[in-house]
Coordinates of C-alpha atoms in Angstrom, one line a residue:
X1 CA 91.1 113.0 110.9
X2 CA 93.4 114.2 108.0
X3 CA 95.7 112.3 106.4
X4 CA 99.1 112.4 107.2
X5 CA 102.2 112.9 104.5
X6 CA 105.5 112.7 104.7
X7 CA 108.2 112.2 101.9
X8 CA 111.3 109.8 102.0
X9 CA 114.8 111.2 101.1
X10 CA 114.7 107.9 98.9
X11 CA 113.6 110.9 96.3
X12 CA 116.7 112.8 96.2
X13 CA 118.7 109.3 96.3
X14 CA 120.9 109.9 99.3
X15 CA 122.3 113.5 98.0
X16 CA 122.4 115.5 101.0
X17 CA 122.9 118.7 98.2
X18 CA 119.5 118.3 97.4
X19 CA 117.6 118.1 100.5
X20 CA 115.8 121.2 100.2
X21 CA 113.9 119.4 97.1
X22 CA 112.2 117.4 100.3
X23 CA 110.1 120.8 101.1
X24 CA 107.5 119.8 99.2
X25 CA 103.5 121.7 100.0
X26 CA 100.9 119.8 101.5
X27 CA 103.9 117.2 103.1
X28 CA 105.1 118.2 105.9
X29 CA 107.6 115.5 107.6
X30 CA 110.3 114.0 106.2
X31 CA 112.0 110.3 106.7
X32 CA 116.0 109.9 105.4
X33 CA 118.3 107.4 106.0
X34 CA 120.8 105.8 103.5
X35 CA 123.3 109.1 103.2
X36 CA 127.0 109.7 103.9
X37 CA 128.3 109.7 107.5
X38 CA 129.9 113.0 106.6
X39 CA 126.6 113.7 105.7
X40 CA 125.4 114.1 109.5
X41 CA 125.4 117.7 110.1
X42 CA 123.6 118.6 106.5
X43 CA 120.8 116.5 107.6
X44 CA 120.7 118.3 110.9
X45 CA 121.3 121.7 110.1
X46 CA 117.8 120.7 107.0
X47 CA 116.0 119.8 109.8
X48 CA 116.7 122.3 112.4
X49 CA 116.7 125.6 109.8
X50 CA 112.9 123.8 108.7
X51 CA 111.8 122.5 111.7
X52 CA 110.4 119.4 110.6
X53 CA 109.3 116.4 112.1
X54 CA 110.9 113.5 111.0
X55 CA 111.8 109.6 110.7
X56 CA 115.0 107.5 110.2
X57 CA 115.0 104.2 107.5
X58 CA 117.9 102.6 109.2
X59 CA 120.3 103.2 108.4
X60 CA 120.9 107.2 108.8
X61 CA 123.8 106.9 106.8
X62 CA 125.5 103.7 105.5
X63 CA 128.7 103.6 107.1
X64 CA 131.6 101.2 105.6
X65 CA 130.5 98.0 106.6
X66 CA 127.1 98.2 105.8
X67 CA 125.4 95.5 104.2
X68 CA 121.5 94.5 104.1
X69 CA 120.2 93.8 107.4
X70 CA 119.9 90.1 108.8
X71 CA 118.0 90.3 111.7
X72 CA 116.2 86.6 111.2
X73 CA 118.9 84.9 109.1
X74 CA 121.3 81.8 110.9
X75 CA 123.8 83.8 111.1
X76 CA 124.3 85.3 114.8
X77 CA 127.9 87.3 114.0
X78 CA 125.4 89.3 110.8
X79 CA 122.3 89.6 113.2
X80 CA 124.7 91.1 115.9
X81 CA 126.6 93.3 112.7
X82 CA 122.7 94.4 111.9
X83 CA 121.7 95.8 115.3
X84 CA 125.0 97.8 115.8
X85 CA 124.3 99.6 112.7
X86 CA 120.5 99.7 114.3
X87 CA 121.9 101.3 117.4
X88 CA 124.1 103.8 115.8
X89 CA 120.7 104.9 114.2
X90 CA 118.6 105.0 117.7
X91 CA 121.9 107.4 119.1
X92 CA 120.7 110.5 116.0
X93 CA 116.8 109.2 116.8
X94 CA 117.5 110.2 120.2
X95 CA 120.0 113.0 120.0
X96 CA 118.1 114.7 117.4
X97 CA 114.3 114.0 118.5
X98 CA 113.2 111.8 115.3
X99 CA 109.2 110.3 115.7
X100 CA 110.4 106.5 114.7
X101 CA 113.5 104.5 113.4
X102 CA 112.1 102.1 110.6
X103 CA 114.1 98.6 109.8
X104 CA 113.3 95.6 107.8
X105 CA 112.1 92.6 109.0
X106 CA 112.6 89.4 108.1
X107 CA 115.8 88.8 106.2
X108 CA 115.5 88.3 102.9
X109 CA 115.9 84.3 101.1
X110 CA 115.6 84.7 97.4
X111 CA 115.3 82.0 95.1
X112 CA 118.6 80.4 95.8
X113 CA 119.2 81.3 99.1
X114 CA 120.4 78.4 101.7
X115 CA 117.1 76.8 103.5
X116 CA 117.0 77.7 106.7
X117 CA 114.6 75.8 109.6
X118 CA 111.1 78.0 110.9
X119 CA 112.4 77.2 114.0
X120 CA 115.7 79.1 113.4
X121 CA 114.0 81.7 112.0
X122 CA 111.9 82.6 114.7
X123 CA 114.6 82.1 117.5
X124 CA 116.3 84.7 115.4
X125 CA 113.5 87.2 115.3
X126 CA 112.9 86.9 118.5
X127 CA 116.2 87.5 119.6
X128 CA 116.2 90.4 117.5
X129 CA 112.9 91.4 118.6
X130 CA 114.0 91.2 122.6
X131 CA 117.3 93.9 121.1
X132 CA 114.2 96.0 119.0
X133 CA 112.3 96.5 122.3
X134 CA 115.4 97.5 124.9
X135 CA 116.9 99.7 122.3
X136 CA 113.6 101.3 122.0
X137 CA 113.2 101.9 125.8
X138 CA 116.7 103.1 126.0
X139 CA 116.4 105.4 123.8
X140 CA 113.1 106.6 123.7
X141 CA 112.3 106.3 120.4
X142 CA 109.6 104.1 118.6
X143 CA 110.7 101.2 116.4
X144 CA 108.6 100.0 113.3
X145 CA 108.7 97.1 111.4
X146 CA 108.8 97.4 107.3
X147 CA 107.3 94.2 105.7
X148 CA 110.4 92.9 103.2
X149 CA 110.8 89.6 101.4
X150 CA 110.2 86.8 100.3
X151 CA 111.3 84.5 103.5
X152 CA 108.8 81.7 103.7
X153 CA 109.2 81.3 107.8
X154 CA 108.4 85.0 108.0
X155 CA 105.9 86.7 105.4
X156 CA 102.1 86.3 106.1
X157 CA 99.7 89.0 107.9
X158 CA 100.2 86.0 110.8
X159 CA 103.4 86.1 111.1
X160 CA 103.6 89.8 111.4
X161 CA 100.9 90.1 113.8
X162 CA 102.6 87.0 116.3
X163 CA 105.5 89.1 116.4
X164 CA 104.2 92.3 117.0
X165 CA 101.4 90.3 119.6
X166 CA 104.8 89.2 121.9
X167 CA 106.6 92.7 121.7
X168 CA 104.0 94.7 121.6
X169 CA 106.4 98.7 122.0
X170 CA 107.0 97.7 118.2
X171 CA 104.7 99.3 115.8
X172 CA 104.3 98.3 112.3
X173 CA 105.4 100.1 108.6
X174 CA 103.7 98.5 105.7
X175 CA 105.8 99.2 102.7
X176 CA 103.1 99.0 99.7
X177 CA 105.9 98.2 96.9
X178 CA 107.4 94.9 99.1
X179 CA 103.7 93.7 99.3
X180 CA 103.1 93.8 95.8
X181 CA 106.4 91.9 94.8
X182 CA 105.4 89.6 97.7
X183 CA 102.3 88.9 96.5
X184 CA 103.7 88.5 92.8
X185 CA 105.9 85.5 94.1
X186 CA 103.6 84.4 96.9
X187 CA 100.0 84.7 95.7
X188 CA 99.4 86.3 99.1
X189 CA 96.2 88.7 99.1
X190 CA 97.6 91.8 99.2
X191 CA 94.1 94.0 100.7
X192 CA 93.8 91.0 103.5
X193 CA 97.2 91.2 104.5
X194 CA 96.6 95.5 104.7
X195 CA 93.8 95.2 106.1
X196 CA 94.8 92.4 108.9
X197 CA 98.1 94.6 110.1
X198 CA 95.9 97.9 109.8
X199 CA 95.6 98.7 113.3
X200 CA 99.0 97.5 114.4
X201 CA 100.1 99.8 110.9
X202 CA 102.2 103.3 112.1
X203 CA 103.4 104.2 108.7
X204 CA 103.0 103.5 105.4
X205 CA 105.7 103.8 102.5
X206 CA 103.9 104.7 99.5
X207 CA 105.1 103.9 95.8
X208 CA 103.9 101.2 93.2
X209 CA 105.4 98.1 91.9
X210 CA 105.8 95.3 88.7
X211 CA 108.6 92.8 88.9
X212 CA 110.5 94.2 86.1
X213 CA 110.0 97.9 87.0
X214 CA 111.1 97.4 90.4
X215 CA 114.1 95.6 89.0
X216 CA 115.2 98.3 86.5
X217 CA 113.8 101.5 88.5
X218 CA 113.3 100.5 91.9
X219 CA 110.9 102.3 93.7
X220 CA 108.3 103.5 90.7
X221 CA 106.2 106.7 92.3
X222 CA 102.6 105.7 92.9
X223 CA 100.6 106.8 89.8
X224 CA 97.1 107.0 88.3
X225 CA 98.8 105.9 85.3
X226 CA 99.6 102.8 86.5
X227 CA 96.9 100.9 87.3
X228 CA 96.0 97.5 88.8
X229 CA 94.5 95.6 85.8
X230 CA 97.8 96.3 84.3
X231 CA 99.7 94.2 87.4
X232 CA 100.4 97.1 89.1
X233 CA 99.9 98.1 92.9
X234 CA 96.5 98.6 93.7
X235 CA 97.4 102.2 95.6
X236 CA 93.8 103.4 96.3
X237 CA 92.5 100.0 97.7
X238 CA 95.5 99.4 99.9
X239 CA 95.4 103.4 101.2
X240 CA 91.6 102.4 102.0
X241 CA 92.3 99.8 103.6
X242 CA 95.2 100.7 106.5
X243 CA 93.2 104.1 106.8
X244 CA 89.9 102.6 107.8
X245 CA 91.9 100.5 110.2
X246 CA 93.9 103.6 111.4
X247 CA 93.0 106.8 110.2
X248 CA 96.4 107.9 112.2
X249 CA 98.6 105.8 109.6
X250 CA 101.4 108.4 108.4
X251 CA 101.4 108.1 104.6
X252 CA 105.1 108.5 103.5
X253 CA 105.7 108.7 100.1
X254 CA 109.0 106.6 98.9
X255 CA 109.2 107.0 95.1
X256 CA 112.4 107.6 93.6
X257 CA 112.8 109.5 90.4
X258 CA 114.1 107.2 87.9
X259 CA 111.1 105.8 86.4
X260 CA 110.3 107.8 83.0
X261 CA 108.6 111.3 83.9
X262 CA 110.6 112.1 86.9
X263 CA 109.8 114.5 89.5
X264 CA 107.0 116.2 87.1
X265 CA 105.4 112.2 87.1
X266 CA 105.7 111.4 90.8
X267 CA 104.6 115.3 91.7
X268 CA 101.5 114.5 89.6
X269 CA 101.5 111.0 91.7
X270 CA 101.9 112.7 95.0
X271 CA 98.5 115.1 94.2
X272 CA 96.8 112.2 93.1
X273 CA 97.2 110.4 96.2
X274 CA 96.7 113.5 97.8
X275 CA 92.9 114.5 96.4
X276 CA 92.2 110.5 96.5
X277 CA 92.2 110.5 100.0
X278 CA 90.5 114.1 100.8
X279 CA 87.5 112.9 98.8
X280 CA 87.8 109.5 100.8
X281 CA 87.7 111.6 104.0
X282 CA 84.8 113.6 102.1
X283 CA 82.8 110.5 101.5
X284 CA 83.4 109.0 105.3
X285 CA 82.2 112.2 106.5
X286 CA 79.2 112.4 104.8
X287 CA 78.7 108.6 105.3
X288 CA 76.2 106.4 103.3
X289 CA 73.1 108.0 101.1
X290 CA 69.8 106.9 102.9

């Protein structure tokens, strides 16, 4: 089976006026969220006048009181703030037909952040989980779960799987960047956890990651460039690895443009990616030399 690409609007950074810079050959669906509100009928008129398939990153558009998500932290008043923004996203999913809503899981504890008890934790994800898998059902749309931390109660291929074992409507979206940084602070194995969550893995966001890159330039586009002995992301291993576990996996790449080079470095990125994996397909096709 091909692989599938899609990009993120993560590349135009949230400017609605560049949209059409999403129309990119050989991709053909796109995943936004994190525009305007007045934003909304740009985004639909894009998608209608293209007719694209497409995802939504909750949130669609970051209305006033937006803040980070806290769907696992010990707070229930910021968990409840968290899946009314959710919701508002599952009302465009289903209005406007979108594949998938995508939201982070679990909140985030960086280094200073207040402890808080496993056992809070996980009452709070699965409270939050119970919310993911009615608003799912009422609305019709799939809901995956991006990998995000570090939160120590919540972080390992384990935890992910337990989670997506009791509510199993939920899919899975490894993000490849977050794993890296995770496995920078953690020392988890980054392959074994992509290759554990593989067939539970819907989508994958695509873009590499160093500690201080990803501080100064956020998402850096995935690069032959930027390799692993250098403490990069090891792109083709991790692409290897949620394919062979799902061949279906839809690749979307989520680079910005900041890092040096631009749009000429991550269009070079995306074609890389791109022949990478036809010759992988080549090779499994072919299968082993006798």
């Amino acid at each position: 089976m091909p692989a599938r690409f899609a990009i993120a609007s993560s590349a135009i950074g949230g400017d609605a006026s560049r949209l059409s810079e999403l129309l990119v050959p050989g991709i053909s669906q796109v995943e936004l969220g994190f525009f305007r509100p007045e934003d909304r009928p740009l985004l639909r008129a894009f998608l209608l006048a293209n007719g694209l398939p497409f995802g939504i990153h909750d949130p669609l558009v970051k209305e006033a009181d937006f803040a980070w998500p806290r769907f696992t932290g010990p707070d229930e008043g910021e968990r409840q703030r968290s899946l009314r923004h959710l919701e508002r996203s599952m009302v465009v999913a289903a209005e406007w037909g979108a594949g998938y809503v995508v939201v982070h899981l679990p909140s985030v504890m960086l280094p200073g952040t207040p402890e808080q008890s496993e056992a809070r934790t996980w009452e709070m994800a699965r409270r939050s989980g119970e919310a993911f898998s009615a608003l799912s059902e009422r609305y019709g749309t799939h809901i995956l779960i991006e990998d995000v931390g570090p939160n120590p109660n919540f972080q390992t291929s384990a935890h992910y799987r337990k989670f997506l074992t009791e509510f199993p409507s939920l899919r899975f979206c490894l993000d490849i960047g977050h794993l890296k940084l995770l496995a920078i602070r953690t020392g988890i194995d980054p392959l074994e956890f992509a290759g554990d969550l593989a067939p539970l893995t819907a989508t994958l966001h695509l873009y590499s990651a160093r500690l201080p890159e990803y501080n100064e330039f956020h998402h850096v586009a995935a690069h032959p460039s930027l390799r692993p002995e250098d403490g990069w992301a090891d792109v083709p291993a991790i692409l290897k690895a949620v394919l062979s576990g799902n061949p279906d996996c839809l690749v979307v790449f989520e680079h910005n443009l900041y890092y040096p080079g631009g749009a000429p470095f991550a269009a070079e990125g995306m074609a890389w990616v791109q022949c990478l994996l036809r010759e992988w397909e080549k090779s499994r096709a072919v299968g082993p030399k006798r």
